[in-house]
PDB file of C-alpha atoms in Angstrom:
ATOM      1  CA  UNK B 776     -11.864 -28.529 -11.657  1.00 95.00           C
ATOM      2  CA  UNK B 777      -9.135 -27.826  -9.150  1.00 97.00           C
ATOM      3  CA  UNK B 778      -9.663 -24.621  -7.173  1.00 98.00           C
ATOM      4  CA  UNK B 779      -6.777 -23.249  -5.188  1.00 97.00           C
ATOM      5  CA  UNK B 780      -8.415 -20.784  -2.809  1.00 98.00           C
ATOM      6  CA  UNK B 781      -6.564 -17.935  -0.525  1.00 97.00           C
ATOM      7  CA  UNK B 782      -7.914 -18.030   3.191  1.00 97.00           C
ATOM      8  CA  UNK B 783      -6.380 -14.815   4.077  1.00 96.00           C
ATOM      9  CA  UNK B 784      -4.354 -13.672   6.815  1.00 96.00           C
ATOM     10  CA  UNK B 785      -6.265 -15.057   9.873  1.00 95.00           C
ATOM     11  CA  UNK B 786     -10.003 -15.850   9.972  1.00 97.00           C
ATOM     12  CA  UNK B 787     -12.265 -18.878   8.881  1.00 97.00           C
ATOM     13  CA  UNK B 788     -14.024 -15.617   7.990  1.00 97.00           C
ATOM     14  CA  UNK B 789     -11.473 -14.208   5.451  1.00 97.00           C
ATOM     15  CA  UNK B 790     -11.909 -16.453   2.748  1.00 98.00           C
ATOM     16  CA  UNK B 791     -14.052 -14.526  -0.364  1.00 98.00           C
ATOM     17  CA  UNK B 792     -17.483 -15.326  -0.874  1.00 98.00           C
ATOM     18  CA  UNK B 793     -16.315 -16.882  -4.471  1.00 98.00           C
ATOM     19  CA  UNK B 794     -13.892 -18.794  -2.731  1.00 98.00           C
ATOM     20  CA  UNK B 795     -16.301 -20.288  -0.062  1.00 98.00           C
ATOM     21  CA  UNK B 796     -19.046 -21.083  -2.946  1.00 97.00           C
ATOM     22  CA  UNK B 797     -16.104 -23.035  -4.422  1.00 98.00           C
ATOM     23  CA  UNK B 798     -15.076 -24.661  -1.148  1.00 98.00           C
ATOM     24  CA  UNK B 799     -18.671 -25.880  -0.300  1.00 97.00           C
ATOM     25  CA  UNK B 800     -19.327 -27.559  -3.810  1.00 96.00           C
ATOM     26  CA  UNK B 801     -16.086 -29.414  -3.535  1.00 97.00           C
ATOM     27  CA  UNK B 802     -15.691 -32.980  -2.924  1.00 97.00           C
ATOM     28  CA  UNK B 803     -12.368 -33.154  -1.492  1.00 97.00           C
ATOM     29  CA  UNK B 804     -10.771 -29.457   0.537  1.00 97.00           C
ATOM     30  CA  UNK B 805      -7.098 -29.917   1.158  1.00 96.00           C
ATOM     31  CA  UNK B 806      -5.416 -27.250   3.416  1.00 95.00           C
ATOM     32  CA  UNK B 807      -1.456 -26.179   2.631  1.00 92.00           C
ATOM     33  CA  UNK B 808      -0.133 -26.814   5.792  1.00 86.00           C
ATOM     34  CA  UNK B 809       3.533 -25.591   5.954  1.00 83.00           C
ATOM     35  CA  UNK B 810       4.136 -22.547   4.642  1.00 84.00           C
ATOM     36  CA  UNK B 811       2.220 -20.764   6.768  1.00 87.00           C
ATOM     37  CA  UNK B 812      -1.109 -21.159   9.468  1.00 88.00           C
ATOM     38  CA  UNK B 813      -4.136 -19.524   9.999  1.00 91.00           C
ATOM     39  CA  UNK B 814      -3.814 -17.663  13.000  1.00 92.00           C
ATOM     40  CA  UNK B 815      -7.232 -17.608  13.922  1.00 93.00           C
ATOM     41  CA  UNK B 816      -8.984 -20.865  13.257  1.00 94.00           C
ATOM     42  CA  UNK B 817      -8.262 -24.293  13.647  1.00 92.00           C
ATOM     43  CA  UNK B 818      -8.778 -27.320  11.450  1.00 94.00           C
ATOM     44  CA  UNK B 819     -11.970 -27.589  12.929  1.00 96.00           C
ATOM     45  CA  UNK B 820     -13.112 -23.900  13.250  1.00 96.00           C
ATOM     46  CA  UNK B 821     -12.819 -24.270   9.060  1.00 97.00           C
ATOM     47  CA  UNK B 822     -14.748 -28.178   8.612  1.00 97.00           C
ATOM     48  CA  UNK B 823     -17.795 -26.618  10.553  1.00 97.00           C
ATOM     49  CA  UNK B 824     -17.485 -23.408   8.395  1.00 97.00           C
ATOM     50  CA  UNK B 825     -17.367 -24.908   5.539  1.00 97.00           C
ATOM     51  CA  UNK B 826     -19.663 -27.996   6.045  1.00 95.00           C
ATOM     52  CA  UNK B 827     -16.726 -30.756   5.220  1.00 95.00           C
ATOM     53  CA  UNK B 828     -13.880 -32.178   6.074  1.00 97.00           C
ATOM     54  CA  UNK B 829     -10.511 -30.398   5.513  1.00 96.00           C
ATOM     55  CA  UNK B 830      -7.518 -32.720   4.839  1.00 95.00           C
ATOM     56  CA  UNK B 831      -3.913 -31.323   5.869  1.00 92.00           C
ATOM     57  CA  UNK B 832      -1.604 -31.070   3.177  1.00 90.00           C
ATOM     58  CA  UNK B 833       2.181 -31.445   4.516  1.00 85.00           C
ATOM     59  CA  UNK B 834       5.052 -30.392   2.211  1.00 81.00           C
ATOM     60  CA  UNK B 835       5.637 -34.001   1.193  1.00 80.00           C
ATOM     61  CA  UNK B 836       2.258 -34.389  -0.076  1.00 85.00           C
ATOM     62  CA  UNK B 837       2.055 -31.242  -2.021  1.00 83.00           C
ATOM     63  CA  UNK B 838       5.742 -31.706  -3.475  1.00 79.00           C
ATOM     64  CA  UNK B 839       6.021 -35.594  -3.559  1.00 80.00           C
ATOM     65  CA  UNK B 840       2.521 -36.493  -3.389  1.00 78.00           C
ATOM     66  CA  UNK B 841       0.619 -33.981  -5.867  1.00 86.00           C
ATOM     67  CA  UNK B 842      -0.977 -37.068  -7.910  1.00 90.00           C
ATOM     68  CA  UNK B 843      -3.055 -37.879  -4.576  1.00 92.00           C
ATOM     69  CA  UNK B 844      -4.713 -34.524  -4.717  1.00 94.00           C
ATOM     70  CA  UNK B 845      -5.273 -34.525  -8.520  1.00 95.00           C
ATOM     71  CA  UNK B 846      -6.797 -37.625  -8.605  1.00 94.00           C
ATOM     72  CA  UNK B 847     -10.274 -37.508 -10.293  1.00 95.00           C
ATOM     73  CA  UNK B 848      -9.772 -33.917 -10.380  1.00 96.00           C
ATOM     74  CA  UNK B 849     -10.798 -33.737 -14.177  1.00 95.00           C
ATOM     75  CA  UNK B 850     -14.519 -35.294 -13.428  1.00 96.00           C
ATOM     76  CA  UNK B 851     -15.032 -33.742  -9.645  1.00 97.00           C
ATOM     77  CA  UNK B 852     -14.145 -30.636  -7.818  1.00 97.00           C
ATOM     78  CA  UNK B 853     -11.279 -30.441  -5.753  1.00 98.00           C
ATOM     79  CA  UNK B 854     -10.271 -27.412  -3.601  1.00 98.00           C
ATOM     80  CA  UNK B 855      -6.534 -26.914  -1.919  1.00 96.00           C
ATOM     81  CA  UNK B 856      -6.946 -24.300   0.413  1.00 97.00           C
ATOM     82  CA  UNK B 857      -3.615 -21.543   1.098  1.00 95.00           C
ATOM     83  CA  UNK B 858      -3.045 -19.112   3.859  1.00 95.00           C
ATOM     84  CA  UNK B 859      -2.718 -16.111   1.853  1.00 95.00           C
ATOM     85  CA  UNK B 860      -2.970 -15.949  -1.092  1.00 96.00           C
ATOM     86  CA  UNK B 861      -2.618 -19.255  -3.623  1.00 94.00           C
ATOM     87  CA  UNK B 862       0.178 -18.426  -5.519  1.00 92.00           C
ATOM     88  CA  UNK B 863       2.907 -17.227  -2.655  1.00 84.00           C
ATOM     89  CA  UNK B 864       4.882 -20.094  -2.779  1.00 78.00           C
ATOM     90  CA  UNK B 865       6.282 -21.601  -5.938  1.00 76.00           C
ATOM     91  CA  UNK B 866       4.809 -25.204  -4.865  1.00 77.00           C
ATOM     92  CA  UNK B 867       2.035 -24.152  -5.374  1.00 89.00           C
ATOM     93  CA  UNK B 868       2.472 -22.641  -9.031  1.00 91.00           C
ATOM     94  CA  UNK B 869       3.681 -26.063  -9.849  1.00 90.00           C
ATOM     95  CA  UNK B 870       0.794 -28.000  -8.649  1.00 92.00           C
ATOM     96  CA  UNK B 871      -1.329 -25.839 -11.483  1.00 94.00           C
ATOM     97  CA  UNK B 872       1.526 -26.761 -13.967  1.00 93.00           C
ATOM     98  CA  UNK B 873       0.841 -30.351 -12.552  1.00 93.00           C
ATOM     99  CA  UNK B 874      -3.119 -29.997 -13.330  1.00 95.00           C
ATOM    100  CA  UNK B 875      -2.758 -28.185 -16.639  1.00 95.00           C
ATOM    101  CA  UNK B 876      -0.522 -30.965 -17.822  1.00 95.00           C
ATOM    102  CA  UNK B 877      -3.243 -33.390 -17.091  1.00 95.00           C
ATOM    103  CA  UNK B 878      -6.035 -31.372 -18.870  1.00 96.00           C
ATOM    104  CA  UNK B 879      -7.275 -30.434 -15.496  1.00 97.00           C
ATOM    105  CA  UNK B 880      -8.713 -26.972 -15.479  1.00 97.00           C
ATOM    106  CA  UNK B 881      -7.741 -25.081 -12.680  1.00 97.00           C
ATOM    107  CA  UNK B 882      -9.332 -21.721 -11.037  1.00 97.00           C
ATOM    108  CA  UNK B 883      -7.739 -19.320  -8.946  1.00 97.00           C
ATOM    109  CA  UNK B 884      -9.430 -17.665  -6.130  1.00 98.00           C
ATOM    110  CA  UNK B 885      -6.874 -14.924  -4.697  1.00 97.00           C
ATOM    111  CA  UNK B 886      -7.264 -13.132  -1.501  1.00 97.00           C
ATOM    112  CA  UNK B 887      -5.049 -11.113   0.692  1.00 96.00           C
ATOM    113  CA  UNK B 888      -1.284 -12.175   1.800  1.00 95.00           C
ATOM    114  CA  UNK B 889       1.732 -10.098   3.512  1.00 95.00           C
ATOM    115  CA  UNK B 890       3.270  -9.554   0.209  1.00 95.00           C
ATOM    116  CA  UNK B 891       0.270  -6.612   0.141  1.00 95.00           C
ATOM    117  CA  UNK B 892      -0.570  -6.229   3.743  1.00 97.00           C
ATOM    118  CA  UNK B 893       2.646  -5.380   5.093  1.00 97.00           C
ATOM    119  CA  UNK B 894       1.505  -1.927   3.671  1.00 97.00           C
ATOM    120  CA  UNK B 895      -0.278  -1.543   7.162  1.00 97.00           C
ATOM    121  CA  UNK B 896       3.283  -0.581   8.503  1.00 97.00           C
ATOM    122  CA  UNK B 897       3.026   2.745   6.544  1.00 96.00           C
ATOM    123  CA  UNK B 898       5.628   1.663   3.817  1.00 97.00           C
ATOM    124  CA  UNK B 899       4.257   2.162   0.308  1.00 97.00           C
ATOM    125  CA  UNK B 900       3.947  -1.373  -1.740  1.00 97.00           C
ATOM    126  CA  UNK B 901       5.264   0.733  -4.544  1.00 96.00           C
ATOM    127  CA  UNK B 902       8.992   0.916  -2.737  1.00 96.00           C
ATOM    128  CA  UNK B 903       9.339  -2.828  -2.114  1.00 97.00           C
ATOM    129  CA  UNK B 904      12.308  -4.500  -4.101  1.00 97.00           C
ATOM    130  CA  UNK B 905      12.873  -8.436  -3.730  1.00 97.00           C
ATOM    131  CA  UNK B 906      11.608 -10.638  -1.071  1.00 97.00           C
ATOM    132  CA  UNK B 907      13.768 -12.717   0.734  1.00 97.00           C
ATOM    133  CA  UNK B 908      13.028 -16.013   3.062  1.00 96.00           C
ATOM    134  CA  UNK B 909      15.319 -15.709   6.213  1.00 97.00           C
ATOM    135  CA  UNK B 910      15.340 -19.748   7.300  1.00 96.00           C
ATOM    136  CA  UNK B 911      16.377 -21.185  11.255  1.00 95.00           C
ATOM    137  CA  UNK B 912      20.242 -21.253  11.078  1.00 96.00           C
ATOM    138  CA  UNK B 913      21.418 -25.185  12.619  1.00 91.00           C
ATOM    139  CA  UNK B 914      25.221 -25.900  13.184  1.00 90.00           C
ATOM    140  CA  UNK B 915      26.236 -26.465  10.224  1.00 91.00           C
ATOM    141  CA  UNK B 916      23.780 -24.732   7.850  1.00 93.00           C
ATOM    142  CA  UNK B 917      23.803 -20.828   7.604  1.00 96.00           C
ATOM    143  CA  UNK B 918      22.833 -19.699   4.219  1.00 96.00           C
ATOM    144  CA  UNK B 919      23.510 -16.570   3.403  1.00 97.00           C
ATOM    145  CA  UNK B 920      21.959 -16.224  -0.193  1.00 96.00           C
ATOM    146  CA  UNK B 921      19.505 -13.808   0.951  1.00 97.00           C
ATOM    147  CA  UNK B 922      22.133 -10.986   1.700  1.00 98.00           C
ATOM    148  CA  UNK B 923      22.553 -10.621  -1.912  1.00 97.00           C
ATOM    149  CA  UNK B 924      19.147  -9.447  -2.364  1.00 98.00           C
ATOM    150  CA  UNK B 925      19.199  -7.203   0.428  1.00 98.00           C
ATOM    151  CA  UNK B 926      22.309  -5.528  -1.148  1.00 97.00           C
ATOM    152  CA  UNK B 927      20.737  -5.192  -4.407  1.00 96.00           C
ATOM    153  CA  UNK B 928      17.413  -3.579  -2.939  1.00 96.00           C
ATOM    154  CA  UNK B 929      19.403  -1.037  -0.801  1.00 95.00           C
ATOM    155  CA  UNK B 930      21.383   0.067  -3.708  1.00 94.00           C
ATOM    156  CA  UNK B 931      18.515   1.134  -5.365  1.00 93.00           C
ATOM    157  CA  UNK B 932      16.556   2.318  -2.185  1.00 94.00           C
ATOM    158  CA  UNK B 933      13.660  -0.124  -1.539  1.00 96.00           C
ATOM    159  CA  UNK B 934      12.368  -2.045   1.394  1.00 98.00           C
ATOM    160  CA  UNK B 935      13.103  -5.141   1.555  1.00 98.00           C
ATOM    161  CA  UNK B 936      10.101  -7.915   3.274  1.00 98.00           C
ATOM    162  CA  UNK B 937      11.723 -10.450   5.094  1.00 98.00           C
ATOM    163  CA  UNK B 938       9.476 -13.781   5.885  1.00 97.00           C
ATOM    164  CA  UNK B 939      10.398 -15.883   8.814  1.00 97.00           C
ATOM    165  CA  UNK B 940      11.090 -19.380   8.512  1.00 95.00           C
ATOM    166  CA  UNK B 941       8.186 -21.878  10.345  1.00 91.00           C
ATOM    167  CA  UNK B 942       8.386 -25.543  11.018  1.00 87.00           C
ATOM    168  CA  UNK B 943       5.288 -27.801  10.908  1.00 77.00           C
ATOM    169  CA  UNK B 944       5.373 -31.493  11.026  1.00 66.00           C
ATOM    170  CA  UNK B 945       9.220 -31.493  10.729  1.00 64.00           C
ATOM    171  CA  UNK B 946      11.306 -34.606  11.307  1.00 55.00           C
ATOM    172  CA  UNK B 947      15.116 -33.917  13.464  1.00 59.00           C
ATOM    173  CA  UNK B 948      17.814 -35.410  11.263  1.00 63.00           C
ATOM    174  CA  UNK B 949      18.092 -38.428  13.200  1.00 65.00           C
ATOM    175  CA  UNK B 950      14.313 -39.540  12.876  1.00 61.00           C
ATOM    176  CA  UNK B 951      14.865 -38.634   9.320  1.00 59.00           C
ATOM    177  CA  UNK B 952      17.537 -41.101   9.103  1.00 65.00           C
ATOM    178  CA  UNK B 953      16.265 -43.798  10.745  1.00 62.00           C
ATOM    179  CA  UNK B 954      12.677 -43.738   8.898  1.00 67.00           C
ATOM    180  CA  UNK B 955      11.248 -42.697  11.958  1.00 66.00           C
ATOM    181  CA  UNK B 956       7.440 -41.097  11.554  1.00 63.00           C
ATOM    182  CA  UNK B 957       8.182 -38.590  14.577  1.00 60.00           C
ATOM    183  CA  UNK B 958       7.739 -34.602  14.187  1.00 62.00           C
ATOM    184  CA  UNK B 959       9.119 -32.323  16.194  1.00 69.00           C
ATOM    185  CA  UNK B 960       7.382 -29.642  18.109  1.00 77.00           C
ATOM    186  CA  UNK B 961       5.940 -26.492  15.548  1.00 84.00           C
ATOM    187  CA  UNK B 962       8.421 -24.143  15.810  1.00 91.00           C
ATOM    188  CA  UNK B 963       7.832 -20.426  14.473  1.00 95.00           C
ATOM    189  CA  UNK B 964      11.049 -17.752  13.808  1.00 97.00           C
ATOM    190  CA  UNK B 965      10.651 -14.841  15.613  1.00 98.00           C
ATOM    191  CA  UNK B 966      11.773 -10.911  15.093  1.00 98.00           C
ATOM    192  CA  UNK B 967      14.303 -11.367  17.231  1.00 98.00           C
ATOM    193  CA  UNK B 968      16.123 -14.453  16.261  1.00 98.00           C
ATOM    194  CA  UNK B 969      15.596 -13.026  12.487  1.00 98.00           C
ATOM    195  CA  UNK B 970      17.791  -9.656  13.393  1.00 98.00           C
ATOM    196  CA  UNK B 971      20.315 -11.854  15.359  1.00 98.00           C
ATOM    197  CA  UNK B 972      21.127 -14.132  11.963  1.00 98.00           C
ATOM    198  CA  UNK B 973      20.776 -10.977   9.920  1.00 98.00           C
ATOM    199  CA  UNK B 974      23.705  -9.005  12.272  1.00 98.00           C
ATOM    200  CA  UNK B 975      25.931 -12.499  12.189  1.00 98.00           C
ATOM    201  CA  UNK B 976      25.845 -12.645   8.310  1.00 98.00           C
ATOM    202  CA  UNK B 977      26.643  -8.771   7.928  1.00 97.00           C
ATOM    203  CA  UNK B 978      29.643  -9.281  10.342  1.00 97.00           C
ATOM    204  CA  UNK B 979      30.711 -12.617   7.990  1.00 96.00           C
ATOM    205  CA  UNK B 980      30.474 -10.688   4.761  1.00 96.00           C
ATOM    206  CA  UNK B 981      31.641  -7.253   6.035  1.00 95.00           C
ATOM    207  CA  UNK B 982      30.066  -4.845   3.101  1.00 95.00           C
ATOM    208  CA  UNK B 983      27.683  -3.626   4.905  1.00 94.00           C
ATOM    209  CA  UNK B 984      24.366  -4.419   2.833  1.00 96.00           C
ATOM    210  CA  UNK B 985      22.797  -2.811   5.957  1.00 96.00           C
ATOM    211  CA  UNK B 986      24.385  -2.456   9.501  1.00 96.00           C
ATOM    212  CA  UNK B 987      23.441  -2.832  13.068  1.00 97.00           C
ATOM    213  CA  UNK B 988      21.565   0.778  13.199  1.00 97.00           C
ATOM    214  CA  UNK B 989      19.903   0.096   9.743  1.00 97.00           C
ATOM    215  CA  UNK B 990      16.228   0.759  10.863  1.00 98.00           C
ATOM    216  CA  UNK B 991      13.375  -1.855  10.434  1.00 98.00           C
ATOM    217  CA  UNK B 992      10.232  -2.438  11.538  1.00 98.00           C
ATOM    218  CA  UNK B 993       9.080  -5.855  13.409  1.00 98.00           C
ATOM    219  CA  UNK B 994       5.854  -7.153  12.225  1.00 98.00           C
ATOM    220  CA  UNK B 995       3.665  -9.312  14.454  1.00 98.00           C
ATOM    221  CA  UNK B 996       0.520 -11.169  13.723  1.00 97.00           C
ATOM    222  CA  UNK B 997      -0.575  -9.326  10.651  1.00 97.00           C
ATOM    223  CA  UNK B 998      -4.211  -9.304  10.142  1.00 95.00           C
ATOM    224  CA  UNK B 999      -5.363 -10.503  13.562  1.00 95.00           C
ATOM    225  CA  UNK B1000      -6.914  -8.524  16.489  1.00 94.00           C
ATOM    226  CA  UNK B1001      -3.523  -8.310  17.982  1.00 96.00           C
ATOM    227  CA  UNK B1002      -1.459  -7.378  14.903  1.00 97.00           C
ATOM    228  CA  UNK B1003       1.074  -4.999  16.019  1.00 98.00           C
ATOM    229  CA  UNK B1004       4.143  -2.667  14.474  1.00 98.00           C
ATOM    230  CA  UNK B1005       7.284  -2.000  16.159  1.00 98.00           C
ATOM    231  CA  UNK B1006      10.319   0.366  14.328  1.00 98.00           C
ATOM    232  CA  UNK B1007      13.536  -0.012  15.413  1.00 98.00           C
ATOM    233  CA  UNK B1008      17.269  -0.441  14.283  1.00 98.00           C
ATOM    234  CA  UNK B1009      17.959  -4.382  13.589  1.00 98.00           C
ATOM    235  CA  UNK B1010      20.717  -4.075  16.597  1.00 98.00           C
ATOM    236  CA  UNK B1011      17.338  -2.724  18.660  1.00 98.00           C
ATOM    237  CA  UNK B1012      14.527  -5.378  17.197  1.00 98.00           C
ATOM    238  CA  UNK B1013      17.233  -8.287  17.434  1.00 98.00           C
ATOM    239  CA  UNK B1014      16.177  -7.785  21.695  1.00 98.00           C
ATOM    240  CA  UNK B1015      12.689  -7.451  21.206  1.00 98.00           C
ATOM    241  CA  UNK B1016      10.474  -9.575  21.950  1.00 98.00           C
ATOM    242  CA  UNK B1017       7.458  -9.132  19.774  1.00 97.00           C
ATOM    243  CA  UNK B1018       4.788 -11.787  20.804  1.00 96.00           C
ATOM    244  CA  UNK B1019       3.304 -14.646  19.719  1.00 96.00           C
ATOM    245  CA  UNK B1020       3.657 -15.582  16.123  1.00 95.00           C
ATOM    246  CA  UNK B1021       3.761 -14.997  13.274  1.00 96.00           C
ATOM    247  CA  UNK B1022       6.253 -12.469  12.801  1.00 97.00           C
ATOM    248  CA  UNK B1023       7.715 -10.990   9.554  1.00 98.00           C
ATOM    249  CA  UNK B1024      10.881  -8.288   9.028  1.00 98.00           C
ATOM    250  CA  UNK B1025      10.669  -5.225   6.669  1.00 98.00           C
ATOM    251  CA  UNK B1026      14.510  -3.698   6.318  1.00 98.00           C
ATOM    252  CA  UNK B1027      13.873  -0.060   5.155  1.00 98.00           C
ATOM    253  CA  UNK B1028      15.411   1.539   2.128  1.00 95.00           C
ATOM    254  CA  UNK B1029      17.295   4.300   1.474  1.00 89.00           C
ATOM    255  CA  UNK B1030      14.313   5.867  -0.123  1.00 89.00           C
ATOM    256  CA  UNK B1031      11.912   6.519   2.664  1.00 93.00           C
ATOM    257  CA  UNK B1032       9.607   8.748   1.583  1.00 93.00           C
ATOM    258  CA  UNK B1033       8.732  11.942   4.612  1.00 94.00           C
ATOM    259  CA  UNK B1034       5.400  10.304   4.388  1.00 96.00           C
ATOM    260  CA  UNK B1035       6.169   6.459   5.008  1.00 97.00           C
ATOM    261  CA  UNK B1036       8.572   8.268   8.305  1.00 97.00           C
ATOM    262  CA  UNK B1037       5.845   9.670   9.546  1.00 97.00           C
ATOM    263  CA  UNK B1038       3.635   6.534   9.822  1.00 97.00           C
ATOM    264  CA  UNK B1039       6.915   5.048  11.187  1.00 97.00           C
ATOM    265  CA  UNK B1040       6.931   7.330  14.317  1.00 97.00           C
ATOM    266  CA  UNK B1041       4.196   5.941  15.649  1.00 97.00           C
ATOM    267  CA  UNK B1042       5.726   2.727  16.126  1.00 98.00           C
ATOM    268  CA  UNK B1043       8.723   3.974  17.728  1.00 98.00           C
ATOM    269  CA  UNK B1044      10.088   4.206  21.352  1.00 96.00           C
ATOM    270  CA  UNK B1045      11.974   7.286  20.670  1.00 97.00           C
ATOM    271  CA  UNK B1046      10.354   9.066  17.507  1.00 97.00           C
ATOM    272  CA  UNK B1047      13.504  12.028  17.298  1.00 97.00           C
ATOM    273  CA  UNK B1048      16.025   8.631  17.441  1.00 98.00           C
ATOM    274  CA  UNK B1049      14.308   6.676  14.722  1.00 98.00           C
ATOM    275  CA  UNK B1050      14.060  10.105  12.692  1.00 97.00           C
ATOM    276  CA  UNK B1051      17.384  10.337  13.276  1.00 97.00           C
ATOM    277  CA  UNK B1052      18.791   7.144  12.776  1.00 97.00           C
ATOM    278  CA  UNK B1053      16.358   7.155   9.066  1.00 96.00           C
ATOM    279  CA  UNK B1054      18.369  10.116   7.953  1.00 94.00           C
ATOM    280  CA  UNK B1055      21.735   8.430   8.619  1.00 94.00           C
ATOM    281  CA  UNK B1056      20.806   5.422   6.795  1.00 94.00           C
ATOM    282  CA  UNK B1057      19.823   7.029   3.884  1.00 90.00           C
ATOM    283  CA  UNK B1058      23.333   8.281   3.106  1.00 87.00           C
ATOM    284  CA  UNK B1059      24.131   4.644   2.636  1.00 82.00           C
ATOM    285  CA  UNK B1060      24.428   3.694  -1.236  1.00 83.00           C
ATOM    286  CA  UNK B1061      23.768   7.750  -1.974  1.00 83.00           C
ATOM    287  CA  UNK B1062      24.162   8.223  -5.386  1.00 78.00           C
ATOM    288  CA  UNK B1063      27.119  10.541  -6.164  1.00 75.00           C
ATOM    289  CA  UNK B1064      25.982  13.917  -8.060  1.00 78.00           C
ATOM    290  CA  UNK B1065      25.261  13.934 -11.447  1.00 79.00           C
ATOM    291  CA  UNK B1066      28.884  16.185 -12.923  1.00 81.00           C
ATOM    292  CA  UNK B1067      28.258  16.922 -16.848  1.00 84.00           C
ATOM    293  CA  UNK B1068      31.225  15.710 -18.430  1.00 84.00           C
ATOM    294  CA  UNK B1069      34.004  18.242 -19.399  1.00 81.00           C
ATOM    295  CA  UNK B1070      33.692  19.666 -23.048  1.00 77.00           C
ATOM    296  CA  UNK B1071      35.876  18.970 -25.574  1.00 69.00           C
ATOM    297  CA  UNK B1072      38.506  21.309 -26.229  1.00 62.00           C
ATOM    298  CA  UNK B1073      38.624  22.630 -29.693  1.00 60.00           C
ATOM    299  CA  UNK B1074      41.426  22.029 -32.131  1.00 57.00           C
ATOM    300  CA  UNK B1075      41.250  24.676 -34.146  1.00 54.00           C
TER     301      UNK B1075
END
């Protein structure tokens, strides 16, 4: 059996009871290692939690190497291990499409992830639209793919989340090049650098899928002791500096419920400005008034 088992947001503690009673009967526990961290345990907070070792799974072993962790699967327990929940990130859906095409039966233990607990901001789940994945701009790569998305949710009033790009055991160009086994330094996106590429693609494409007084709220640490909630415009959050990671965006909609602006306030600076600068936004992508169409004159 393979079991792919959500962790949670931050603690060893998290994890379900199912998915522990999983973890411990396993012979091999492999822990997804790049798409996100556990903010509140370590690779060795979780082997004397769970009695065992835990191997790191990089991106390359999960994408490239997926027969490694398979192996055997079909006559012992194995257990891959996700911040989260299991089935966040499309690598992982394909390492079940993997096992299932190997007879390999395959259990899913889900927990919680951002995708629901971003609802601690005060924005209902309900008035989400797409997701989008905002990644570290370089010199010469700034995609902009995302904006489309954005566009599409505001036209029909819904938040949009907004994950932040990490790096964990990545290799610079040149050590890439040269075969080199050298990682850089974790690196982790932040709020800030997140509004900055979001205001430089808005001035590039110019129709105003949001602007720089579009509110948002900053995200920081979600599910930790220190998880905290800033709301802001992006001009605002894009010169705030919200902590230590991990951070994460929500871009509000049009339609913000009176409700979802009252949990807002709390979060504010100035609450009368953020009121203020909600009710501008949502005359953004308005729909015109309904006008019954004229009736047809009579011919007789």
């Amino acid at each position: 059996m393979l079991y792919l088992v959500g962790l949670g947001l931050s603690y060893k503690s998290d994890i379900t009871v199912r998915g522990l009673e999983a973890v411990r009967k396993c012979s091999r526990v492999y822990l997804e290692h790049y798409t996100s961290v556990l903010m509140a345990a370590s690779q060795e907070d979780l082997e004397s939690f769970y009695g065992k070792p835990v191997i790191l799974a990089d991106r390359e072993l999960v994408e490239s190497g997926s027969d490694k962790i398979l192996t055997n699967a079909d006559k012992e327990d194995v257990a891959f291990l996700v911040v989260g929940d299991p089935l966040g990130a499309t690598t992982h859906t394909d390492l079940v499409l993997r096992a299932k095409r190997q007879n390999i039966a395959v259990e899913i233990v889900h927990n919680a992830s951002i995708m629901n607990a971003v609802g601690s901001c005060g924005l209902q789940l309900y008035q989400f639209g797409q997701t989008i994945s905002m990644v570290f701009f370089t010199e010469n790569w700034r995609p902009d793919s995302w904006y489309d998305k954005i566009m599409e949710n505001r036209k029909i009033g819904l938040h949009t989340l907004v994950l932040l790009d990490i790096k964990v055991k990545e290799q610079s160009i040149e050590n890439l090049a040269r075969g080199r086994p050298i990682f850089e330094p974790p690196r982790y996106m932040s709020v800030s650098q997140c509004c900055e590429q979001l205001l430089e693609i808005e001035e590039k494409r110019g129709t105003k899928a949001y602007t720089p007084d579009t509110p948002a709220v900053a995200v920081s640490r979600l599910g930790s002791a220190s998880q905290h909630f800033k709301a802001g415009t992006i001009k605002e959050l894009s010169q705030y500096d919200a902590g230590e990671p991990l951070h994460s965006l929500v871009i509000l909609g049009r339609q913000c419920h009176e409700l979802e602006l009252e949990y807002l306030l709390e979060f504010a600076d100035d609450r009368e400005k953020l009121r203020a600068d909600v009710l501008a936004d949502q005359e953004y992508f308005k729909p015109a008034p309904w006008v019954p169409p004229a009736e047809e004159e009579d011919s007789d």
